[in-house]
Coordinates of C-alpha atoms in Angstrom, one line a residue:
M1 CA 107.0 37.5 109.2
H2 CA 108.6 36.8 105.8
S3 CA 106.4 39.3 104.1
A4 CA 107.4 42.2 106.5
K5 CA 111.0 42.2 105.2
P6 CA 110.0 43.1 101.6
S7 CA 107.7 45.9 102.7
L8 CA 110.5 47.3 105.1
W9 CA 112.8 47.1 102.1
I10 CA 110.3 49.0 99.8
A11 CA 109.8 51.8 102.4
R12 CA 113.6 52.2 102.7
E13 CA 113.9 52.4 98.9
K14 CA 111.0 55.0 98.7
N15 CA 112.9 57.2 101.1
K16 CA 116.3 57.1 99.3
P17 CA 115.4 59.8 96.8
M18 CA 114.3 62.2 99.6
K19 CA 117.5 61.6 101.5
R20 CA 119.6 62.3 98.4
I21 CA 117.7 65.6 97.8
F22 CA 118.1 66.6 101.5
I23 CA 121.8 65.8 101.3
F24 CA 122.2 67.6 98.1
C25 CA 120.3 70.7 99.6
I26 CA 122.7 70.6 102.5
A27 CA 125.8 70.4 100.4
L28 CA 124.6 73.3 98.1
S29 CA 123.9 75.4 101.2
A30 CA 127.4 74.8 102.5
L31 CA 128.9 75.5 99.0
A32 CA 127.0 78.9 98.8
A33 CA 128.2 79.8 102.3
T34 CA 131.8 78.9 101.3
A35 CA 131.6 81.0 98.3
Q36 CA 130.5 84.0 100.2
D37 CA 133.5 83.5 102.6
S38 CA 135.9 83.1 99.8
L39 CA 134.7 86.3 98.2
Q40 CA 135.5 88.2 101.4
V41 CA 138.8 86.6 102.1
A42 CA 140.1 86.6 98.5
R43 CA 143.5 88.4 98.7
L44 CA 144.1 91.4 96.4
K45 CA 147.3 93.5 96.0
S46 CA 146.9 97.2 95.4
L47 CA 149.2 99.2 93.1
Q48 CA 150.8 100.6 96.4
G49 CA 151.8 97.0 97.2
K50 CA 149.2 96.5 100.0
I51 CA 148.0 92.9 100.2
A52 CA 144.6 92.6 101.9
P53 CA 141.4 90.6 101.8
F54 CA 138.8 91.8 99.3
S55 CA 136.5 92.6 102.3
T56 CA 138.9 95.5 103.2
F57 CA 138.6 97.2 99.8
A58 CA 134.8 96.6 99.4
K59 CA 132.0 97.2 101.9
K60 CA 129.7 94.2 102.4
D61 CA 126.6 96.0 101.4
S62 CA 127.8 98.4 98.7
L63 CA 127.6 98.3 94.9
F64 CA 130.6 97.7 92.8
L65 CA 131.8 96.9 89.4
I66 CA 134.7 94.5 89.0
C67 CA 136.5 94.1 85.7
F68 CA 138.9 91.2 85.4
W69 CA 141.7 92.2 82.9
S70 CA 145.2 91.1 81.7
A71 CA 148.0 93.3 80.4
A72 CA 148.3 91.0 77.5
S73 CA 144.7 91.4 76.3
D74 CA 144.1 94.2 74.0
E75 CA 140.3 94.0 74.6
S76 CA 140.9 94.4 78.4
I77 CA 142.9 97.5 77.9
T78 CA 140.4 99.1 75.5
E79 CA 137.5 98.3 77.8
L80 CA 139.4 99.8 80.8
T81 CA 140.4 102.9 78.9
S82 CA 136.8 103.4 77.9
I83 CA 135.5 102.8 81.5
N84 CA 138.2 105.3 82.7
N85 CA 136.9 108.0 80.2
N86 CA 133.3 107.5 81.6
L87 CA 133.9 106.6 85.1
E88 CA 133.3 110.0 86.8
K89 CA 130.2 110.6 84.7
W90 CA 128.8 107.2 85.7
Q91 CA 129.6 107.6 89.3
S92 CA 127.6 110.9 89.4
V93 CA 124.6 108.9 88.0
R94 CA 124.9 106.1 90.5
P95 CA 127.7 105.9 93.1
F96 CA 129.5 102.6 93.0
R97 CA 133.0 101.3 93.7
F98 CA 135.2 100.2 90.7
F99 CA 137.7 97.4 90.8
A100 CA 140.0 96.7 87.9
V101 CA 141.6 93.4 89.0
S102 CA 144.5 92.1 86.9
V103 CA 144.6 88.3 86.7
D104 CA 148.2 88.3 85.4
E105 CA 150.5 85.7 87.1
G106 CA 154.3 85.2 87.4
K107 CA 156.4 87.5 85.1
A108 CA 153.3 88.9 83.5
A109 CA 152.2 90.4 86.7
S110 CA 155.0 92.8 86.5
R111 CA 153.4 94.4 83.4
M112 CA 150.3 95.6 85.4
R113 CA 151.9 98.8 86.8
P114 CA 153.5 100.0 83.4
T115 CA 150.2 99.2 81.6
Y116 CA 148.3 101.1 84.1
N117 CA 150.7 104.2 84.0
M118 CA 151.0 104.0 80.2
N119 CA 147.2 104.3 79.6
G120 CA 146.8 107.2 82.2
W121 CA 144.0 105.3 84.1
T122 CA 142.9 107.1 87.2
F123 CA 140.9 104.3 89.0
D124 CA 142.2 101.9 91.5
A125 CA 143.7 98.7 90.1
Y126 CA 144.5 95.5 92.0
A127 CA 146.2 92.2 91.3
D128 CA 144.5 88.9 92.0
L129 CA 147.8 87.3 93.0
Y130 CA 146.5 83.9 93.9
G131 CA 143.4 83.9 91.7
D132 CA 141.2 83.8 94.9
L133 CA 138.7 86.4 93.7
R134 CA 138.6 85.1 90.1
R135 CA 137.8 81.6 91.5
A136 CA 135.2 82.9 94.1
L137 CA 133.3 84.7 91.3
H138 CA 133.8 81.9 88.6
S139 CA 135.3 84.2 86.2
N140 CA 136.6 82.3 83.2
N141 CA 136.9 84.9 80.3
L142 CA 138.8 88.1 79.7
P143 CA 137.8 90.8 79.8
Q144 CA 134.9 90.0 82.2
S145 CA 132.9 92.5 84.0
M146 CA 130.6 92.0 87.0
I147 CA 128.1 94.1 88.9
I148 CA 127.9 93.1 92.5
F149 CA 125.3 94.4 94.8
K150 CA 125.0 93.3 98.5
N151 CA 127.4 90.5 97.8
E152 CA 125.5 89.0 94.7
I153 CA 126.3 89.1 91.2
I154 CA 123.4 90.8 89.5
Y155 CA 125.0 91.3 86.0
E156 CA 128.1 89.9 84.1
Q157 CA 129.4 90.3 80.6
S158 CA 132.4 88.8 79.0
G159 CA 134.3 90.2 76.1
W160 CA 134.3 93.7 74.9
T161 CA 133.3 95.6 71.8
A162 CA 132.8 99.3 71.3
G163 CA 129.8 100.4 73.2
T164 CA 129.3 97.4 75.5
E165 CA 130.4 99.6 78.3
N166 CA 127.1 101.5 78.0
Y167 CA 125.3 98.2 79.1
L168 CA 127.2 98.5 82.4
I169 CA 126.1 102.0 83.2
Q170 CA 122.5 101.1 82.2
R171 CA 122.5 98.3 84.6
L172 CA 124.1 100.3 87.3
A173 CA 121.7 103.3 86.9
S174 CA 118.7 100.7 87.0
L175 CA 119.4 99.3 90.4
K176 CA 117.2 100.2 93.4
N177 CA 118.6 100.5 97.0

């Protein structure tokens, strides 16, 4: 009888790693589902002042390019100007929705509209007032561009140098439905 206790204890110890893996997988699945939900409910503010969840601006199964930018970042402004100059041509190669999302907060957020107007941009621009979209997509750098297809990030690049916008169109054009 005394020998049964150690073998029972050994059996329990052998199952602990499997239990931990199982719990980890469940937690990871829940986290992934939460990230998808947080992407859809992330609130954006349009230049017209409309505040709505990201899901109202982007269709669930569509292809879109998101560029996070700041009015205080010269690289961001240069990248968006370059994209603006090529956007019509790019969209004729592969239709997609473009989102320029400002991450400016507080007083800096008031510089978004003047920066947009001063540069003569023609695309839609949005403000991520509460940082919801940036958190949902784990964006840390500026400027940062992401290509999202069917709610999945398929390409991202941080920073900008002349010509890097060409990588974006190459990635967009290479996508299959």
